[in-house]
Amino acid sequence: MLKFISSLKLAVFLIAAIAVISILATLFPAADAFHSWTFRLLVAAFFINLATCTVKLLPGLWKQLHRSAGQVPEQGAYTGYEADEAELTVWLKEQHYKVSRVEENGQIKILASKGKLGLCAPHVLHISLLIILIGAMMSMANTSGFVMGQVGQTRSFPEELRAHYGDTYSIEILDFRTVYDEKQSVDNWVTTFNIYKDGIMVAEGAETKVNEPYAYHDMLIYQNSYDYRHLVEVAGCADADSNSAYGIPDNMPLGIGADTIVVADLNGEMYLQVSDHINPARGQFVQPGDTLSLTEQGASVTYLGTVVYSVLELKTRFGTPVVFAGFLLAVVASMMFLCSRYRELWVIHVPGQHSCRVHCYSKSAVVVEEVEESLRETWNIKTEEQ
Amino acid sequence: MEQLQLPLLWFMLAAYLGAFMFYAFSFWSRNAAIRNLALKFVYVGLVLNTVVVVLRSVLIGGLPLNNGFEFGLCFVFAAAVAFVIIEKKFNLSAVGLFVMPVLVVLSIWLVSLDLTVQPVMPALRSYWLAVHVSAAVISYGSFAVSFAVSIAYLIKDKKQHDNTSRVQELPALKVLDEASYKLIFIGVPFLTIMIVTGAVWAEYAWGSFWSWDPKETWALITWLVYALYLHTRFMKGFKGKRAAWLSVLGFAAVIFTFFGVSYLLPGMHSYLV
Ligand code: HEM
């Protein structure tokens, strides 16, 4: 049973199954397959398969890393080379092989190995995948929420995060600005803010921008987006809230009495328009303080100005460091694959003869061929193969 | 200088197309001398390709990895480089017959695109992007050539017992199999780096290292297909023909990740067009 659970056959089946479900999930997004129990079970099975397989393989890896010359087998497809053992050893060391040597039964046996990083690479990669999966599981507990505020305002933490941090935190938006590059295209959006806990400042002048979220404890604060509100005040209208300004989004109608009020940002100039069902729409470019009359006798609307809201996303990052550690290990493993491939040379030499029998072992036929070629070029092959 | 891009691209396309035609002619006429001429055309195409890459870098003042055109340009470049290297190592020139169509089709797509330099949106202004896309370019380049080698394998395999067939001009099946494996063995680590750096970047730019967006998911699918390729090799009877089919399938996933997702499925990664 354990043999099956840790088997390569099961691995191939599970990888194929996860691939097939993923394909279907992108074709039918409404089914939300990635959050289904079937998919989670498959991933769990994959985790167990990989974990047991790794545990099973590690002792063998350890043994191979610590093999000594005494374990060089005497049978095998050895090829003869015109070199004595001392010369060959010098050459192997020049080629950066790690060489171990024993004398037994009137023979000298040499084990030379190179590329141990490559030997470990699959295992390091497998372990990194396990770590990533553990971190991903942990990060399912994360929550996120939005804070939206205009410059100068103080806002409490969003509902979703209050469960985690309590009621005590708030954010004061100090500044929001758009940064341009030398070609006058938008480079970034930046919000500066303070964080308070129980009214005491715990982070001062913190800055968040796209691609560089601000880290506070186990939370990241992102520059999510921004939004404009045009402030207008309506006077002398029965239907309007008295003495209060309306903040209306750009180009969105606000109905007051018989009228509809719209403010639009036209290339940085504000255009205020008033319309009702009877008369043609009236409008003009406005500066703060400009007033337009409404349909109702004595009623008017005053444009007060435009304020910008910064929208921040707050996210807990439980498990993310674990995932990132796994990522780092996966990159390290990838480098290990790229920079080294494992090979062993088994050499048997009978003292007194000016020749050796050599066998190259590697999982890759290409590597074996390369090694044999360099041996051929350096040392003549003896004709007979044993 | 912006106007120079298009004519250079056309010359590059012509060189790759010329290489393809000479490969086809040498295959048909069983003439190795013509095959050498075809390889020279590949080198000319590669030089022109390099010139366009450098020109584009100068134009935008950085690595040309920001939009679909720039990525495609580097993709073609990486595939051509991968072919030239693997051709030298395994003496695989005849496989150019199958590599060139990939380069030609991609180049035709490139000349159809808007080549003007556009400002880059803030979320894309990240060092992670440079690493992410560079890794993608190298892995996709290797996979493209591995695909072509596998196609050669499948065609040769079909007629291997017919001694009169032209497929006998192609390298031995064992060599093709090994070459394809070698290419995938280089492509997979870079694909891993691509997915990992993409995830880190997504965490910083969008607040989530993985959100099952279609492009992400398809990159994962590609990775899984190549993982299948590598693991089935340890099982009996999976070298050769079945492995070649998996390599073809893997590259189909690459192409779908690159084009299919951008043109057919909705998602966050809509920078291609
Ligand atoms: C999708 C996830 C996986 C990836 C990306 C992956 C990656 C790799 C890679 C790159 C190799 C080296 C291949 C070669 O040398 O040609 C390898 C080897 C191997 N993998 Fe995986 N693997 C994955 C999942 C698994 C699972 C679930 C198992 C569980 C049975 C497994 C078992 C093995 C074994 C037994 C080897 C041979 C190790 C050796 O060289 O001694 N892999 N894997």
XYZ file of C-alpha atoms and ligand atoms in Angstrom:
702
model
C 0.000 0.000 0.000
C 2.735 2.439 1.011
C 4.569 1.400 -2.109
C 1.608 2.453 -4.222
C 1.105 5.716 -2.332
C 4.709 6.717 -2.972
C 4.887 5.370 -6.508
C 5.835 7.153 -9.690
C 2.767 5.620 -11.384
C 0.461 7.359 -8.940
C 2.457 10.581 -9.386
C 1.985 10.455 -13.145
C -1.724 9.790 -12.719
C -2.173 12.652 -10.242
C -0.153 15.170 -12.260
C -2.183 14.269 -15.352
C -5.456 14.533 -13.425
C -4.548 17.948 -11.994
C -3.573 19.132 -15.477
C -6.854 17.925 -17.007
C -9.000 19.527 -14.299
C -7.055 22.776 -14.681
C -7.708 22.809 -18.407
C -11.414 22.236 -17.871
C -11.473 24.899 -15.168
C -10.137 27.585 -17.519
C -12.658 26.605 -20.192
C -15.590 26.625 -17.743
C -14.658 29.275 -15.171
C -18.176 29.388 -13.751
C -17.732 25.927 -12.242
C -14.950 27.321 -10.000
C -13.202 23.960 -10.046
C -10.138 25.194 -8.153
C -12.157 25.664 -4.999
C -13.995 22.359 -5.336
C -13.375 19.470 -2.979
C -12.415 17.167 -5.831
C -9.554 19.438 -6.769
C -8.441 19.902 -3.166
C -8.475 16.152 -2.626
C -6.340 15.648 -5.726
C -3.816 18.205 -4.504
C -3.808 16.584 -1.060
C -3.185 13.190 -2.668
C -0.383 14.727 -4.716
C 1.142 16.147 -1.541
C 1.058 12.782 0.221
C 2.432 11.020 -2.862
C 5.321 13.468 -3.178
C 6.034 13.547 0.567
C 6.178 9.746 0.917
C 8.195 9.449 -2.282
C 10.720 12.003 -1.038
C 11.062 10.265 2.321
C 11.565 6.985 0.508
C 14.262 8.382 -1.799
C 16.345 10.367 0.676
C 18.230 7.425 2.261
C 19.280 6.257 -1.202
C 20.470 9.746 -2.039
C 22.475 9.876 1.199
C 24.095 6.545 0.369
C 24.977 7.638 -3.129
C 26.488 10.884 -1.865
C 28.704 8.925 0.513
C 29.662 6.020 -1.706
C 33.265 4.922 -1.531
C 35.596 3.189 -3.925
C 35.051 -0.178 -2.221
C 31.556 -0.224 -3.690
C 32.723 -0.025 -7.276
C 31.318 -3.157 -8.934
C 33.707 -5.430 -10.753
C 31.213 -6.476 -13.370
C 29.927 -4.032 -15.932
C 30.599 -2.557 -19.322
C 34.146 -1.420 -18.618
C 36.307 0.013 -21.348
C 40.119 -0.094 -21.275
C 42.203 3.069 -21.333
C 45.943 3.522 -21.829
C 46.699 5.255 -18.578
C 47.952 4.212 -15.230
C 45.988 4.851 -12.121
C 48.125 7.770 -10.869
C 47.935 9.655 -14.173
C 44.218 9.066 -14.430
C 43.699 10.276 -10.858
C 45.577 13.491 -11.556
C 43.486 14.029 -14.668
C 40.223 13.333 -12.821
C 41.144 15.819 -10.111
C 41.929 18.405 -12.760
C 38.438 17.769 -14.111
C 37.093 18.548 -10.609
C 36.045 15.003 -9.824
C 35.960 13.951 -6.213
C 38.130 10.849 -6.094
C 38.136 7.992 -3.586
C 40.493 5.021 -3.831
C 40.975 1.587 -2.219
C 43.255 -1.345 -2.744
C 41.727 -4.778 -2.309
C 42.285 -8.263 -3.721
C 45.322 -7.053 -5.642
C 43.301 -4.379 -7.433
C 43.065 -0.648 -7.101
C 39.517 0.651 -7.281
C 38.696 4.283 -7.837
C 35.365 5.999 -7.584
C 35.310 9.482 -9.067
C 32.145 11.564 -8.931
C 31.104 15.018 -10.021
C 27.881 17.029 -10.141
C 26.450 16.267 -6.718
C 24.314 19.397 -6.928
C 22.636 17.885 -9.968
C 22.098 14.649 -8.079
C 20.327 16.485 -5.276
C 18.378 18.827 -7.560
C 15.218 16.723 -8.079
C 14.934 16.132 -4.353
C 15.441 19.792 -3.505
C 12.798 20.673 -6.092
C 10.356 18.107 -4.671
C 10.919 19.451 -1.150
C 10.389 23.010 -2.375
C 7.050 21.953 -3.883
C 6.012 20.432 -0.560
C 6.916 23.670 1.237
C 4.982 25.747 -1.301
C 1.914 23.540 -0.849
C 2.114 23.841 2.959
C 2.398 27.629 2.670
C -0.478 27.769 0.192
C -2.628 25.785 2.604
C -1.745 28.188 5.426
C -2.493 31.204 3.270
C -6.063 30.044 2.766
C -6.659 31.620 6.197
C -5.850 35.105 4.901
C -8.302 37.965 4.717
C -8.255 41.265 2.917
C -10.269 44.433 2.784
C -10.235 47.970 1.436
C -9.726 51.375 2.983
C -10.859 54.343 0.956
C -10.119 57.837 2.102
C -9.341 61.292 0.865
C -6.265 63.208 1.882
C -6.605 64.329 5.490
C -9.176 61.726 6.468
C -8.700 59.016 9.081
C -10.355 55.674 8.461
C -10.628 52.612 10.643
C -9.488 49.217 9.406
C -11.898 47.367 7.122
C -14.441 44.967 8.579
C -12.610 41.891 7.271
C -9.439 42.726 9.175
C -11.063 43.830 12.399
C -11.710 40.217 13.321
C -7.964 39.732 13.139
C -6.619 42.981 14.558
C -9.472 44.184 16.742
C -11.148 47.560 16.608
C -8.149 49.565 17.602
C -6.382 50.409 14.342
C -6.907 53.302 11.955
C -5.177 54.844 8.966
C -4.744 58.560 8.274
C -4.225 59.421 4.611
C -1.590 62.155 4.418
C -1.019 62.426 0.714
C -1.866 60.828 -2.593
C 0.001 61.640 -5.765
C 0.624 60.450 -9.281
C 4.288 60.203 -10.228
C 5.286 60.766 -13.841
C 8.437 59.631 -15.607
C 10.603 61.853 -17.813
C 8.350 61.087 -20.796
C 5.304 62.343 -18.895
C 3.652 58.933 -18.717
C 2.371 57.627 -15.402
C 5.138 55.926 -13.479
C 3.313 55.169 -10.260
C 0.666 56.134 -7.716
C 1.839 56.796 -4.202
C -0.068 57.168 -0.936
C 1.547 58.401 2.272
C -0.199 57.562 5.539
C 0.078 57.115 9.284
C -1.168 54.096 11.204
C -2.644 54.514 14.689
C -3.306 51.953 17.377
C -5.582 53.102 20.198
C -4.966 56.631 19.000
C -1.185 56.284 19.265
C 0.837 56.510 16.093
C 2.592 53.224 15.306
C 3.764 53.976 11.766
C 4.589 57.471 10.564
C 4.791 58.684 6.982
C 4.463 55.162 5.605
C 4.470 54.970 1.819
C 2.797 52.483 -0.462
C 2.878 52.351 -4.238
C 2.192 49.933 -7.052
C 4.704 47.068 -6.892
C 5.963 48.208 -3.489
C 3.347 47.501 -0.835
C 4.014 48.665 2.710
C 4.586 45.871 5.224
C 3.155 46.326 8.704
C 3.516 43.319 11.002
C 1.975 40.346 9.197
C 0.038 42.577 6.846
C 0.714 44.233 3.515
C -0.874 47.522 2.494
C -1.281 47.936 -1.273
C -1.960 50.910 -3.470
C -5.028 49.366 -5.060
C -6.518 52.251 -7.034
C -7.763 55.775 -6.649
C -10.961 57.601 -7.314
C -12.219 61.155 -7.713
C -15.219 62.755 -6.086
C -16.590 66.089 -7.216
C -18.011 68.043 -4.296
C -21.162 70.039 -4.987
C -23.480 71.886 -2.650
C -27.170 72.269 -3.438
C -29.053 75.218 -1.945
C -32.710 76.253 -1.878
C -34.010 72.883 -2.946
C -36.625 71.051 -0.884
C -35.352 67.663 -1.978
C -31.696 68.277 -1.021
C -29.990 67.590 2.293
C -29.521 71.009 3.743
C -26.035 72.297 4.399
C -24.246 69.228 3.178
C -22.014 68.669 0.229
C -22.506 65.772 -2.151
C -19.456 63.852 -3.334
C -20.277 62.506 -6.770
C -18.055 60.239 -8.858
C -16.816 61.565 -12.183
C -19.460 61.536 -14.906
C -22.086 59.936 -12.661
C -25.529 61.553 -12.497
C -26.906 62.830 -9.206
C -30.684 63.317 -9.136
C -31.940 66.265 -7.074
C -35.616 67.148 -7.406
C -36.410 67.447 -11.076
C -32.760 67.917 -12.003
C -29.844 65.682 -12.802
C -26.396 67.026 -11.959
C -23.243 65.708 -13.607
C -19.631 66.792 -13.165
C -17.107 65.565 -15.700
C -13.342 65.904 -15.713
C -12.489 66.912 -19.304
C -8.707 66.843 -19.513
C -8.310 68.451 -16.132
C -11.064 71.053 -16.605
C -14.289 70.465 -14.674
C -17.549 70.675 -16.553
C -20.774 71.013 -14.584
C -24.023 70.117 -16.325
C -27.622 70.393 -15.181
C -30.539 68.817 -17.018
C -34.198 68.062 -16.440
C -36.805 66.269 -18.532
C -38.173 69.409 -20.153
C -35.455 71.925 -20.993
C -32.248 71.326 -22.922
C -29.222 70.550 -20.758
C -27.204 73.521 -19.537
C -23.566 73.420 -18.552
C -20.270 75.243 -18.268
C -16.678 74.813 -17.201
C -16.448 75.661 -13.513
C -13.974 76.765 -10.883
C -14.546 76.105 -7.180
C -17.260 78.498 -5.992
C -19.108 78.755 -9.345
C -22.870 78.362 -9.157
C -25.557 77.225 -11.621
C -29.283 77.668 -11.067
C -31.590 74.665 -10.964
C -35.109 74.244 -12.387
C -36.792 74.725 -8.992
C -37.359 78.390 -8.151
C -34.413 79.812 -6.202
C -32.497 76.564 -6.122
C -28.855 76.363 -7.202
C -25.860 74.077 -7.262
C -22.338 75.199 -6.342
C -19.214 73.374 -7.403
C -16.867 73.235 -4.393
C -13.946 71.364 -5.842
C -12.685 67.901 -6.631
C -11.089 65.632 -4.071
C -9.162 62.497 -4.704
C -9.593 59.272 -2.734
C -6.846 56.767 -2.430
C -7.987 53.154 -2.274
C -5.715 50.907 -0.233
C -6.012 47.158 0.067
C -4.995 45.608 3.353
C -4.090 41.938 3.359
C -2.839 39.546 5.986
C 0.038 37.424 4.782
C -0.122 34.307 6.896
C 1.732 31.533 5.100
C 3.185 33.811 2.424
C 6.734 33.696 3.877
C 6.510 29.897 3.805
C 5.441 29.970 0.159
C 8.258 32.401 -0.622
C 10.790 30.166 1.127
C 9.526 27.325 -1.076
C 9.836 29.566 -4.131
C 13.417 30.430 -3.242
C 14.244 26.760 -2.834
C 12.590 25.970 -6.190
C 14.771 28.577 -7.875
C 17.865 27.184 -6.140
C 16.892 23.687 -7.316
C 16.415 24.978 -10.875
C 19.903 26.473 -10.818
C 21.238 23.165 -9.519
C 19.636 21.366 -12.471
C 21.144 23.838 -14.897
C 24.670 24.006 -13.573
C 25.455 20.386 -12.868
C 24.636 16.823 -13.880
C 25.793 13.922 -11.823
C 28.192 11.322 -13.159
C 30.423 8.658 -11.658
C 33.503 7.045 -13.060
C 34.342 3.574 -11.876
C 37.981 2.669 -12.390
C 39.699 -0.664 -11.807
C 43.458 -0.926 -12.111
C 45.822 -3.844 -11.643
C 49.134 -2.574 -10.227
C 52.011 -2.905 -12.646
C 49.912 -2.483 -15.788
C 49.855 0.760 -17.725
C 46.122 0.658 -18.288
C 42.813 0.957 -16.482
C 39.302 -0.283 -16.933
C 36.797 2.541 -16.745
C 33.015 2.749 -16.679
C 30.927 5.921 -16.688
C 27.600 5.980 -14.903
C 25.015 8.745 -15.384
C 21.266 8.923 -15.834
C 21.807 10.985 -18.927
C 23.055 9.242 -22.066
C 24.338 12.615 -23.260
C 26.563 12.955 -20.207
C 27.916 9.416 -20.618
C 28.753 10.169 -24.218
C 30.507 13.416 -23.315
C 32.591 11.767 -20.616
C 33.516 8.848 -22.851
C 34.518 11.217 -25.585
C 36.800 13.241 -23.333
C 38.322 9.978 -22.089
C 38.866 8.872 -25.668
C 40.486 12.161 -26.569
C 42.821 12.136 -23.588
C 43.618 8.429 -23.332
C 43.617 5.968 -26.182
C 41.014 3.276 -25.970
C 42.257 -0.237 -25.788
C 40.570 -2.321 -28.392
C 39.020 -5.038 -26.272
C 35.894 -4.331 -24.249
C 35.241 -6.524 -21.260
C 14.805 54.713 -35.778
C 11.371 53.349 -34.982
C 10.762 53.059 -38.737
C 13.777 50.766 -39.120
C 12.115 47.956 -37.159
C 9.654 46.839 -39.790
C 12.058 46.508 -42.751
C 14.549 44.675 -40.536
C 11.795 42.337 -39.392
C 10.862 41.638 -43.006
C 14.486 40.785 -43.826
C 14.630 38.529 -40.785
C 11.432 36.796 -41.866
C 12.836 36.421 -45.380
C 16.015 34.822 -44.030
C 14.113 32.308 -41.891
C 11.762 31.598 -44.790
C 14.751 31.170 -47.116
C 16.290 28.761 -44.625
C 13.058 26.785 -44.572
C 12.901 26.585 -48.358
C 16.487 25.386 -48.643
C 15.889 22.839 -45.893
C 12.839 21.605 -47.766
C 14.769 21.456 -51.021
C 17.699 19.613 -49.440
C 15.292 17.149 -47.851
C 13.565 16.550 -51.148
C 16.782 16.290 -53.166
C 18.754 14.545 -50.375
C 21.504 17.072 -50.849
C 23.623 17.865 -47.783
C 25.368 20.834 -49.438
C 22.062 22.651 -49.756
C 21.385 21.894 -46.119
C 24.572 23.765 -45.221
C 23.371 26.703 -47.262
C 20.085 26.603 -45.339
C 21.995 26.761 -42.076
C 23.782 29.879 -43.324
C 20.381 31.476 -43.857
C 19.509 30.629 -40.251
C 22.640 32.492 -39.139
C 21.707 35.503 -41.263
C 18.215 35.472 -39.745
C 19.709 35.243 -36.281
C 22.004 38.208 -36.885
C 19.065 40.302 -38.132
C 17.007 39.097 -35.198
C 19.767 40.252 -32.831
C 19.877 43.632 -34.532
C 16.126 44.131 -34.040
C 16.394 43.087 -30.374
C 19.232 45.577 -29.795
C 17.428 48.313 -31.731
C 14.281 47.795 -29.703
C 16.285 47.908 -26.449
C 17.778 51.229 -27.503
C 14.339 52.574 -28.475
C 12.714 51.772 -25.149
C 15.841 52.261 -23.046
C 15.714 48.851 -21.383
C 15.193 45.156 -21.945
C 12.568 44.578 -24.645
C 10.258 42.424 -22.550
C 7.259 44.644 -21.895
C 4.574 43.744 -24.397
C 3.492 40.996 -26.784
C 5.670 42.206 -29.625
C 8.821 42.480 -27.551
C 8.231 39.109 -25.933
C 7.551 37.484 -29.316
C 10.706 39.016 -30.748
C 12.828 37.558 -27.955
C 10.948 34.248 -28.161
C 11.921 33.871 -31.839
C 15.471 34.904 -30.978
C 15.742 32.361 -28.151
C 14.310 29.575 -30.326
C 16.821 30.366 -33.085
C 19.685 30.363 -30.569
C 18.481 27.082 -29.043
C 18.349 25.538 -32.505
C 21.838 26.720 -33.427
C 23.296 25.338 -30.192
C 21.512 21.993 -30.291
C 22.290 21.661 -33.991
C 26.004 21.984 -33.216
C 25.897 19.629 -30.282
C 23.889 16.826 -31.887
C 24.556 17.551 -35.553
C 20.866 18.107 -36.113
C 20.830 20.512 -39.040
C 18.214 18.458 -40.907
C 15.739 19.218 -38.130
C 15.802 22.836 -39.280
C 13.078 21.734 -41.665
C 10.763 21.538 -38.659
C 12.179 24.411 -36.600
C 11.963 27.029 -39.350
C 8.166 26.890 -39.784
C 7.808 27.784 -36.095
C 10.129 30.779 -36.533
C 8.449 31.827 -39.772
C 4.925 31.715 -38.339
C 5.983 33.677 -35.253
C 7.812 36.227 -37.424
C 4.728 36.721 -39.603
C 2.759 37.404 -36.443
C 5.457 39.900 -35.365
C 5.306 41.983 -38.539
C 1.529 42.226 -38.162
C 1.840 43.931 -34.757
C 1.978 47.585 -33.751
C 5.671 48.408 -33.430
C 5.383 51.877 -31.922
C 6.832 52.373 -28.484
C 4.078 52.827 -25.882
C 4.414 53.849 -22.243
C 4.462 50.916 -19.842
C 1.732 50.773 -17.202
C 2.917 51.158 -13.587
C 2.209 47.548 -12.545
C 4.624 46.354 -15.251
C 7.453 48.574 -14.028
C 9.159 45.979 -11.890
C 12.476 44.156 -11.826
C 10.544 40.958 -11.226
C 9.039 41.388 -14.668
C 12.475 41.406 -16.311
C 13.473 38.144 -14.617
C 10.032 36.615 -15.132
C 9.915 37.319 -18.858
C 13.585 36.493 -19.502
C 13.044 33.071 -17.972
C 9.896 32.658 -20.087
C 11.790 33.522 -23.255
C 14.523 30.954 -22.605
C 12.171 28.155 -21.617
C 9.758 28.792 -24.504
C 12.683 28.934 -26.935
C 13.914 25.529 -25.749
C 10.428 24.049 -25.872
C 9.851 25.327 -29.409
C 12.936 23.530 -30.671
C 12.148 20.435 -28.620
C 8.729 20.427 -30.291
C 10.290 20.543 -33.751
C 12.737 17.778 -32.851
C 9.844 15.661 -31.572
C 7.888 16.216 -34.779
C 10.961 15.024 -36.681
C 11.026 12.000 -34.380
C 7.390 11.130 -35.006
C 7.755 11.472 -38.777
C 10.900 9.397 -38.861
C 9.384 6.814 -36.542
C 6.450 6.322 -38.893
C 8.618 5.410 -41.853
C 11.741 4.125 -40.181
C 11.526 0.714 -41.849
C 11.138 2.148 -45.309
C 14.741 2.368 -46.514
C 13.820 4.309 -49.621
C 12.041 7.034 -47.680
C 13.561 10.499 -47.414
C 13.133 10.395 -43.634
C 16.338 8.373 -43.565
C 18.068 11.746 -44.054
C 16.908 12.745 -40.590
C 19.132 12.002 -37.571
C 18.758 8.682 -35.765
C 15.701 8.275 -33.544
C 17.851 7.876 -30.460
C 19.637 11.153 -31.162
C 16.340 12.968 -31.703
C 14.961 11.564 -28.465
C 18.045 12.613 -26.500
C 18.107 16.096 -28.052
C 14.471 16.667 -27.202
C 15.056 15.493 -23.625
C 18.083 17.760 -23.268
C 16.095 20.783 -24.459
C 13.224 20.051 -22.102
C 15.678 19.516 -19.296
C 16.884 23.097 -19.851
C 13.405 24.496 -20.452
C 11.825 23.144 -17.261
C 14.119 24.907 -14.742
C 13.554 28.187 -16.572
C 9.817 27.540 -16.648
C 9.987 26.970 -12.887
C 11.858 30.264 -12.445
C 9.304 31.974 -14.686
C 6.342 30.742 -12.623
C 8.012 31.527 -9.291
C 9.112 35.056 -10.210
C 5.713 35.686 -11.784
C 4.057 34.663 -8.531
C 6.332 36.886 -6.428
C 5.651 39.800 -8.741
C 1.889 39.164 -8.562
C 2.137 39.200 -4.765
C 3.740 42.651 -4.853
C 1.740 44.103 -7.720
C -1.723 42.645 -7.138
C -1.653 41.341 -3.612
C -1.827 37.650 -4.354
C 0.874 35.219 -5.428
C -1.647 32.969 -7.052
C -5.152 33.820 -8.179
C -5.889 31.080 -10.750
C -6.057 33.638 -13.502
C -6.109 31.778 -16.870
C -2.591 32.758 -17.874
C -1.187 31.549 -14.558
C -3.190 28.383 -14.760
C -2.004 27.623 -18.272
C 1.609 28.205 -17.282
C 1.022 25.662 -14.529
C -0.575 23.236 -16.998
C 2.474 23.586 -19.267
C 4.725 22.890 -16.304
C 2.677 19.815 -15.367
C 2.852 18.432 -18.914
C 6.647 18.732 -18.916
C 6.775 17.233 -15.416
C 4.885 14.283 -16.935
C 7.468 14.134 -19.714
C 10.346 13.979 -17.228
C 8.739 11.394 -14.941
C 7.376 9.061 -17.586
C 10.952 8.730 -18.859
C 11.722 6.769 -15.696
C 8.915 4.353 -16.567
C 9.228 1.544 -19.054
C 8.205 2.165 -22.653
C 7.847 5.908 -22.356
C 10.962 7.005 -24.158
C 10.710 7.663 -27.842
C 7.278 7.916 -29.364
C 5.161 8.621 -26.292
C 7.765 11.078 -25.008
C 7.698 12.837 -28.381
C 3.913 13.144 -28.140
C 4.228 14.650 -24.659
C 6.753 17.167 -25.972
C 4.304 18.132 -28.739
C 1.538 18.438 -26.148
C 3.784 20.560 -23.930
C 4.484 23.009 -26.711
C 0.784 23.138 -27.548
C 0.282 24.238 -23.943
C 3.029 26.860 -24.355
C 1.323 28.267 -27.429
C -2.058 28.254 -25.750
C -0.601 30.048 -22.720
C 0.895 32.645 -25.014
C -1.821 33.151 -27.624
C -4.925 31.215 -26.634
C -5.248 32.763 -23.207
C -4.705 36.290 -24.485
C -7.048 35.997 -27.433
C -9.605 33.441 -26.285
C -9.938 33.534 -22.519
C -10.557 36.499 -20.212
C -7.997 37.392 -17.545
C -5.652 39.824 -15.885
C -2.754 39.165 -18.275
C -4.139 41.125 -21.190
C -0.943 42.974 -22.107
C -0.377 41.032 -25.289
C -2.528 43.122 -27.610
C 4.673 18.520 -10.707
C 5.493 18.277 -9.765
C 6.878 17.706 -9.960
C 7.945 18.271 -10.592
C 8.009 19.621 -11.310
C 9.037 17.340 -10.497
C 10.281 17.546 -11.037
C 11.235 16.564 -11.182
C 12.420 16.687 -11.977
C 12.798 17.938 -12.781
C 13.105 15.528 -11.886
C 14.437 15.190 -12.575
C 14.114 14.512 -13.880
C 15.306 13.982 -14.620
O 16.375 13.813 -14.037
O 15.136 13.708 -15.826
C 12.355 14.661 -11.040
C 12.729 13.379 -10.709
C 11.963 12.513 -9.963
N 10.696 12.749 -9.462
Fe 9.694 14.483 -9.604
N 8.622 16.230 -9.799
C 7.299 16.413 -9.464
C 6.502 15.536 -8.794
C 6.887 14.265 -8.396
C 6.073 13.374 -7.611
C 4.660 13.648 -7.116
C 6.801 12.257 -7.393
C 6.316 11.094 -6.550
C 6.418 9.872 -6.809
C 8.073 12.416 -8.073
C 9.095 11.483 -8.131
C 10.298 11.635 -8.780
C 11.347 10.641 -8.844
C 11.306 9.261 -8.217
C 12.388 11.197 -9.572
C 13.749 10.565 -9.895
C 14.713 11.080 -8.877
C 16.107 10.599 -9.113
O 16.759 11.123 -10.036
O 16.539 9.725 -8.354
N 8.092 13.663 -8.657
N 11.214 15.317 -10.615
